[in-house]
């Protein structure tokens, strides 16, 4: 029993001693070529077998102290299993970090162009610094570089790994045997002008084609285009030593602002010039009217003081583009002579015939000096009292011209022969027009009526039938061979209130005796009463005759209707308001207790 115990004890001791002698362990060290050197720390006084697993999928290695090359940086689990043949000593595991810091590089060359490729094994390299040996640098991992000159250059790559603190530097030489010529330029434009800045390299000849069939051999030419447009500008450079030709082209847009252009049209109205501006592309404008006057208005109106032909010139200026242009045209001004009043006159019986001699007028008016007036060109006026009268003619035109001509006439009225009639209507007989014969009525008086339609009568109070409704000039001549006198009175009949002919188809003219209806002015103190002005616009004033202190009046229209009436005395009223009456012919009947007077009034 004791023997078995002793054997078991010896075996137990032997096993424990063997286990203590085969405990697996290792260390490692990486070099700069992605190799890791493992050092086996398992006791070697016992024969063992080893199995290495490097954690990168590579085959099991049974070497005692293997060296393993990793294909990439990273974190790997490495295990070492040890077996003595009689007992399994176990497995040792360690995690290793492989990060190789190398600065190797390669490159591809195309004449003077190099593409560099870094072959650093570090996956955590944080910075690259390239020195191309010509004063240029790069921090890219795989940069490209173009050398401008031939020669040999020392290229240096510095790599730094911030995780491992690894720094590596590598240098290699590159040789540039030739530099290709290279065309290039920049440009600016200012309207029609092109400014070129040459950027070409490695050449000894240069030329430019401006795209408008013009060329230059200057380094930095300036070119002026004649027209707006888009032009293809090409630069060609040559290196005759190395047989190199290169061309660079770019599109250039030229905008030439249109030139300033003077121009105008005009119209003339007598002395006035009306200008319509047609100028283009300008900032400043000026007109010279050729008479010493000028204007900077766009569309001026100018009034010339004298007739004649003038040179009208317009000058425009584009101050931004240094452009000046002038356009001229001839202007003929015809200023009509001023208006000039004038008339002559002659007497026929008791009527005064005025002959107009005025010139260059548009309208006129006569004032006969007895409170009456007329706007007819050649009026016939009958004065009722002998005496001197100052007759005034006023003429007007659209040029604000007013001319006045006066003449004094001596009128002698025959008291034995007086021709006079007035117009009246009977509203119950709309087709009959009455003439009230207020002429003298001596037994030896003779009467001659001219009805204006080719018919006449020697009756004192005739009746005449007209065939047409139109205005007729009617004249009455009263003559007396015994008393040796003659008087003529004329008027027109057939007008309605608007001055148009009567509406009825034909009318009858009937002359009635004024003495029979109390209208005869003989020995009538009212006959010296005067209404003026006549024609009138607003108010008719009254010139009172002697011995008349109170009157009544009625206003009749041409149809015989009373449209106004009133009563006034010499002291309290001396005018009749007619401003509300329509334009036309009216009759004013004036009477007092003993006498009656009818006056024709024209409202204008």
Coordinates of C-alpha atoms in Angstrom, one line a residue, residues 83-369:
X83 CA 2.9 20.0 -26.8
X84 CA 5.6 17.8 -25.0
X85 CA 4.3 14.6 -26.5
X86 CA 3.1 13.3 -23.2
X87 CA 1.3 16.4 -22.0
X88 CA -0.4 19.3 -23.6
X89 CA 1.3 22.4 -22.2
X90 CA -1.4 24.8 -23.3
X91 CA -1.8 27.8 -25.6
X92 CA -0.5 31.4 -25.3
X93 CA -2.5 34.2 -27.0
X94 CA -1.5 37.8 -27.5
X95 CA -3.0 40.6 -29.5
X96 CA -0.5 42.5 -31.6
X97 CA -0.8 45.8 -33.6
X98 CA 0.9 45.9 -36.9
X99 CA 1.4 49.4 -38.4
X100 CA 4.3 49.8 -40.7
X101 CA 5.4 53.4 -41.3
X102 CA 7.1 53.5 -44.8
X103 CA 7.7 56.4 -47.2
X104 CA 8.3 54.5 -50.4
X105 CA 6.8 55.9 -53.6
X106 CA 6.8 55.4 -57.3
X107 CA 5.9 57.7 -60.3
X108 CA 4.8 57.8 -63.9
X109 CA 6.4 60.4 -66.2
X110 CA 5.1 62.1 -69.3
X111 CA 7.7 64.6 -70.5
X112 CA 7.5 67.1 -67.6
X113 CA 4.4 65.8 -66.0
X114 CA 4.7 63.3 -63.1
X115 CA 2.1 61.3 -61.3
X116 CA 3.4 60.2 -57.9
X117 CA 2.1 57.1 -56.0
X118 CA 2.8 56.7 -52.3
X119 CA 3.3 53.0 -51.2
X120 CA 3.3 53.6 -47.4
X121 CA 2.2 50.5 -45.5
X122 CA 0.7 52.5 -42.7
X123 CA -3.1 52.6 -42.6
X124 CA -3.1 55.3 -40.1
X125 CA -0.6 57.7 -41.6
X126 CA -2.0 61.1 -40.9
X127 CA 0.2 63.3 -43.0
X128 CA 2.2 63.3 -46.2
X129 CA 4.6 66.0 -47.2
X130 CA 6.1 66.1 -50.7
X131 CA 9.0 68.2 -51.8
X132 CA 9.3 68.2 -55.6
X133 CA 12.7 69.8 -55.6
X134 CA 11.7 72.8 -57.7
X135 CA 10.4 74.9 -54.8
X136 CA 6.9 73.4 -55.0
X137 CA 5.2 71.2 -52.4
X138 CA 2.1 69.0 -51.8
X139 CA 0.3 67.4 -48.8
X140 CA -1.7 65.0 -51.0
X141 CA -1.1 61.3 -50.7
X142 CA -0.7 60.7 -54.5
X143 CA 0.0 64.1 -56.0
X144 CA 0.8 65.1 -59.6
X145 CA 3.2 67.8 -60.6
X146 CA 4.4 69.5 -63.8
X147 CA 7.9 70.8 -64.0
X148 CA 8.5 74.0 -65.8
X149 CA 12.1 73.6 -66.6
X150 CA 14.4 70.7 -67.6
X151 CA 16.8 69.3 -65.1
X152 CA 17.2 66.7 -62.4
X153 CA 15.1 67.1 -59.2
X154 CA 15.4 65.4 -55.8
X155 CA 11.8 64.4 -54.7
X156 CA 11.4 63.7 -51.0
X157 CA 8.3 62.1 -49.3
X158 CA 7.9 62.5 -45.5
X159 CA 5.3 60.3 -43.9
X160 CA 4.1 60.6 -40.3
X161 CA 1.9 58.2 -38.3
X162 CA 0.2 60.0 -35.5
X163 CA -1.0 56.7 -33.8
X164 CA 2.3 55.0 -33.7
X165 CA 4.4 58.1 -33.7
X166 CA 6.2 56.7 -36.7
X167 CA 8.0 59.1 -39.1
X168 CA 9.6 58.0 -42.4
X169 CA 11.4 59.9 -45.1
X170 CA 12.4 58.7 -48.6
X171 CA 14.1 60.5 -51.5
X172 CA 14.3 59.7 -55.2
X173 CA 15.6 61.6 -58.2
X174 CA 13.6 62.5 -61.3
X175 CA 14.9 63.9 -64.6
X176 CA 13.1 66.2 -66.9
X177 CA 14.6 66.2 -70.3
X178 CA 12.3 68.7 -72.1
X179 CA 9.3 71.0 -71.3
X180 CA 6.5 71.2 -73.9
X181 CA 5.3 74.6 -75.1
X182 CA 1.9 75.6 -73.7
X183 CA -0.4 78.2 -75.1
X184 CA -2.7 80.1 -72.7
X185 CA -4.0 83.7 -72.1
X186 CA -6.4 85.7 -70.0
X187 CA -8.4 88.7 -71.3
X188 CA -10.6 91.6 -70.4
X189 CA -12.9 93.7 -72.6
X190 CA -14.2 97.2 -72.5
X191 CA -16.9 97.7 -75.1
X192 CA -15.0 97.4 -78.5
X193 CA -11.6 96.9 -77.0
X194 CA -9.9 93.5 -76.1
X195 CA -7.0 93.4 -73.7
X196 CA -4.9 90.1 -73.7
X197 CA -2.6 89.0 -70.9
X198 CA -0.3 86.2 -72.1
X199 CA 0.0 83.1 -69.9
X200 CA 1.9 80.8 -72.4
X201 CA 5.0 78.9 -71.4
X202 CA 8.1 77.4 -73.1
X203 CA 7.9 79.0 -76.5
X204 CA 10.0 81.4 -78.7
X205 CA 7.3 82.4 -81.2
X206 CA 3.7 83.6 -80.5
X207 CA 0.8 84.8 -82.6
X208 CA -2.9 85.7 -82.1
X209 CA -5.9 85.4 -84.4
X210 CA -8.6 87.8 -83.2
X211 CA -11.4 86.0 -85.2
X212 CA -12.1 89.1 -87.4
X213 CA -9.4 88.4 -90.0
X214 CA -6.8 90.4 -88.1
X215 CA -3.7 89.1 -86.3
X216 CA -0.9 90.1 -83.9
X217 CA 2.5 88.9 -82.9
X218 CA 2.8 90.9 -79.7
X219 CA 3.0 89.2 -76.3
X220 CA 0.1 91.1 -74.7
X221 CA -1.8 92.8 -77.6
X222 CA -4.7 95.2 -77.4
X223 CA -7.3 94.9 -80.2
X224 CA -10.2 97.1 -81.2
X225 CA -13.2 95.4 -83.0
X226 CA -15.3 97.2 -85.6
X227 CA -18.6 95.4 -84.8
X228 CA -20.3 93.8 -81.9
X229 CA -20.4 90.0 -81.8
X230 CA -18.8 86.8 -80.4
X231 CA -15.3 86.1 -81.7
X232 CA -13.0 83.1 -81.2
X233 CA -9.6 84.4 -80.3
X234 CA -6.7 81.9 -80.7
X235 CA -3.2 82.0 -79.4
X236 CA -0.5 79.8 -81.1
X237 CA 2.9 79.3 -79.5
X238 CA 6.0 77.5 -81.0
X239 CA 9.1 76.0 -79.5
X240 CA 11.3 75.7 -82.6
X241 CA 14.1 74.1 -80.6
X242 CA 12.0 71.2 -79.5
X243 CA 9.6 71.2 -82.5
X244 CA 6.6 72.0 -80.3
X245 CA 3.4 73.8 -81.4
X246 CA 0.4 74.5 -79.1
X247 CA -2.8 76.5 -79.6
X248 CA -5.3 77.9 -77.1
X249 CA -8.7 79.4 -78.1
X250 CA -11.4 81.2 -76.1
X251 CA -14.6 83.0 -77.0
X252 CA -14.8 86.7 -76.6
X253 CA -18.0 88.7 -76.5
X254 CA -17.8 92.2 -77.8
X255 CA -20.6 94.7 -77.3
X256 CA -20.1 98.0 -79.0
X257 CA -22.8 100.5 -77.9
X258 CA -24.6 102.1 -80.9
X259 CA -23.3 105.5 -81.7
X260 CA -25.2 108.6 -80.8
X261 CA -27.4 109.9 -83.6
X262 CA -29.0 113.3 -84.0
X263 CA -32.3 113.6 -85.7
X264 CA -35.6 115.4 -85.6
X265 CA -38.8 116.2 -87.5
X266 CA -40.7 119.5 -87.3
X267 CA -43.8 121.3 -88.4
X268 CA -44.4 125.0 -88.8
X269 CA -47.5 127.1 -88.2
X270 CA -46.8 130.7 -89.3
X271 CA -44.2 131.9 -86.9
X272 CA -44.2 128.9 -84.6
X273 CA -41.8 125.9 -85.0
X274 CA -42.8 122.6 -83.4
X275 CA -39.8 120.1 -83.1
X276 CA -40.2 116.4 -82.5
X277 CA -37.0 114.8 -81.3
X278 CA -35.8 111.6 -83.0
X279 CA -32.3 111.4 -81.7
X280 CA -30.8 108.1 -80.3
X281 CA -28.2 107.1 -77.7
X282 CA -27.3 110.4 -76.1
X283 CA -27.2 112.1 -72.7
X284 CA -26.9 115.7 -73.7
X285 CA -29.1 117.5 -76.3
X286 CA -29.1 121.1 -77.7
X287 CA -31.0 122.9 -80.5
X288 CA -29.8 126.0 -82.3
X289 CA -32.8 127.7 -84.0
X290 CA -30.6 129.8 -86.4
X291 CA -31.8 133.1 -85.0
X292 CA -29.5 133.4 -82.1
X293 CA -31.7 131.4 -79.8
X294 CA -31.2 127.8 -78.5
X295 CA -32.9 125.2 -76.3
X296 CA -32.1 122.1 -74.4
X297 CA -35.7 120.8 -74.3
X298 CA -36.4 117.5 -75.9
X299 CA -39.3 118.7 -78.1
X300 CA -39.1 122.5 -78.1
X301 CA -41.6 125.0 -79.5
X302 CA -39.9 128.2 -80.8
X303 CA -41.6 131.4 -82.1
X304 CA -39.6 133.4 -84.7
X305 CA -39.9 137.2 -84.7
X306 CA -39.3 137.5 -88.5
X307 CA -40.1 135.6 -91.6
X308 CA -37.3 133.9 -93.5
X309 CA -35.4 130.6 -93.9
X310 CA -33.4 129.4 -90.9
X311 CA -30.9 126.6 -90.3
X312 CA -32.2 124.5 -87.4
X313 CA -29.5 122.2 -85.9
X314 CA -29.7 119.6 -83.2
X315 CA -26.5 118.4 -81.5
X316 CA -26.5 115.3 -79.3
X317 CA -23.6 113.9 -77.2
X318 CA -23.0 110.6 -75.6
X319 CA -20.6 111.5 -72.8
X320 CA -20.0 107.9 -71.8
X321 CA -18.7 106.9 -75.2
X322 CA -17.2 110.2 -76.4
X323 CA -19.7 110.5 -79.2
X324 CA -21.0 113.8 -80.7
X325 CA -23.4 114.1 -83.7
X326 CA -25.2 117.0 -85.3
X327 CA -28.2 117.1 -87.7
X328 CA -29.5 120.2 -89.4
X329 CA -32.5 121.1 -91.6
X330 CA -33.8 124.2 -93.2
X331 CA -37.0 125.8 -91.7
X332 CA -39.0 128.4 -93.7
X333 CA -41.0 130.8 -91.6
X334 CA -43.9 132.7 -93.2
X335 CA -45.3 135.3 -90.8
X336 CA -48.5 136.8 -92.1
X337 CA -48.7 140.6 -92.0
X338 CA -50.6 142.1 -89.0
X339 CA -54.3 142.6 -89.2
X340 CA -55.3 146.1 -90.3
X341 CA -58.8 147.6 -90.0
X342 CA -60.3 149.9 -92.7
X343 CA -63.5 150.8 -94.5
X344 CA -65.0 153.2 -96.9
X345 CA -68.6 154.4 -97.0
X346 CA -71.2 156.1 -99.2
X347 CA -74.7 157.4 -98.7
X348 CA -77.8 156.2 -100.6
X349 CA -80.8 158.1 -99.4
X350 CA -80.9 157.9 -95.6
X351 CA -78.8 154.6 -95.6
X352 CA -75.1 154.5 -95.2
X353 CA -73.3 151.7 -97.1
X354 CA -70.0 150.6 -95.5
X355 CA -67.4 148.8 -97.7
X356 CA -64.9 146.8 -95.7
X357 CA -61.2 147.2 -96.7
X358 CA -59.6 145.5 -93.6
X359 CA -57.0 142.8 -94.2
X360 CA -55.5 139.8 -92.4
X361 CA -58.3 139.3 -89.9
X362 CA -60.6 136.6 -88.7
X363 CA -63.5 138.6 -87.3
X364 CA -64.7 142.2 -87.1
X365 CA -67.3 144.5 -85.6
X366 CA -68.6 148.0 -86.4
X367 CA -69.7 150.6 -83.9
X368 CA -71.8 153.1 -85.7
X369 CA -71.6 155.8 -83.0

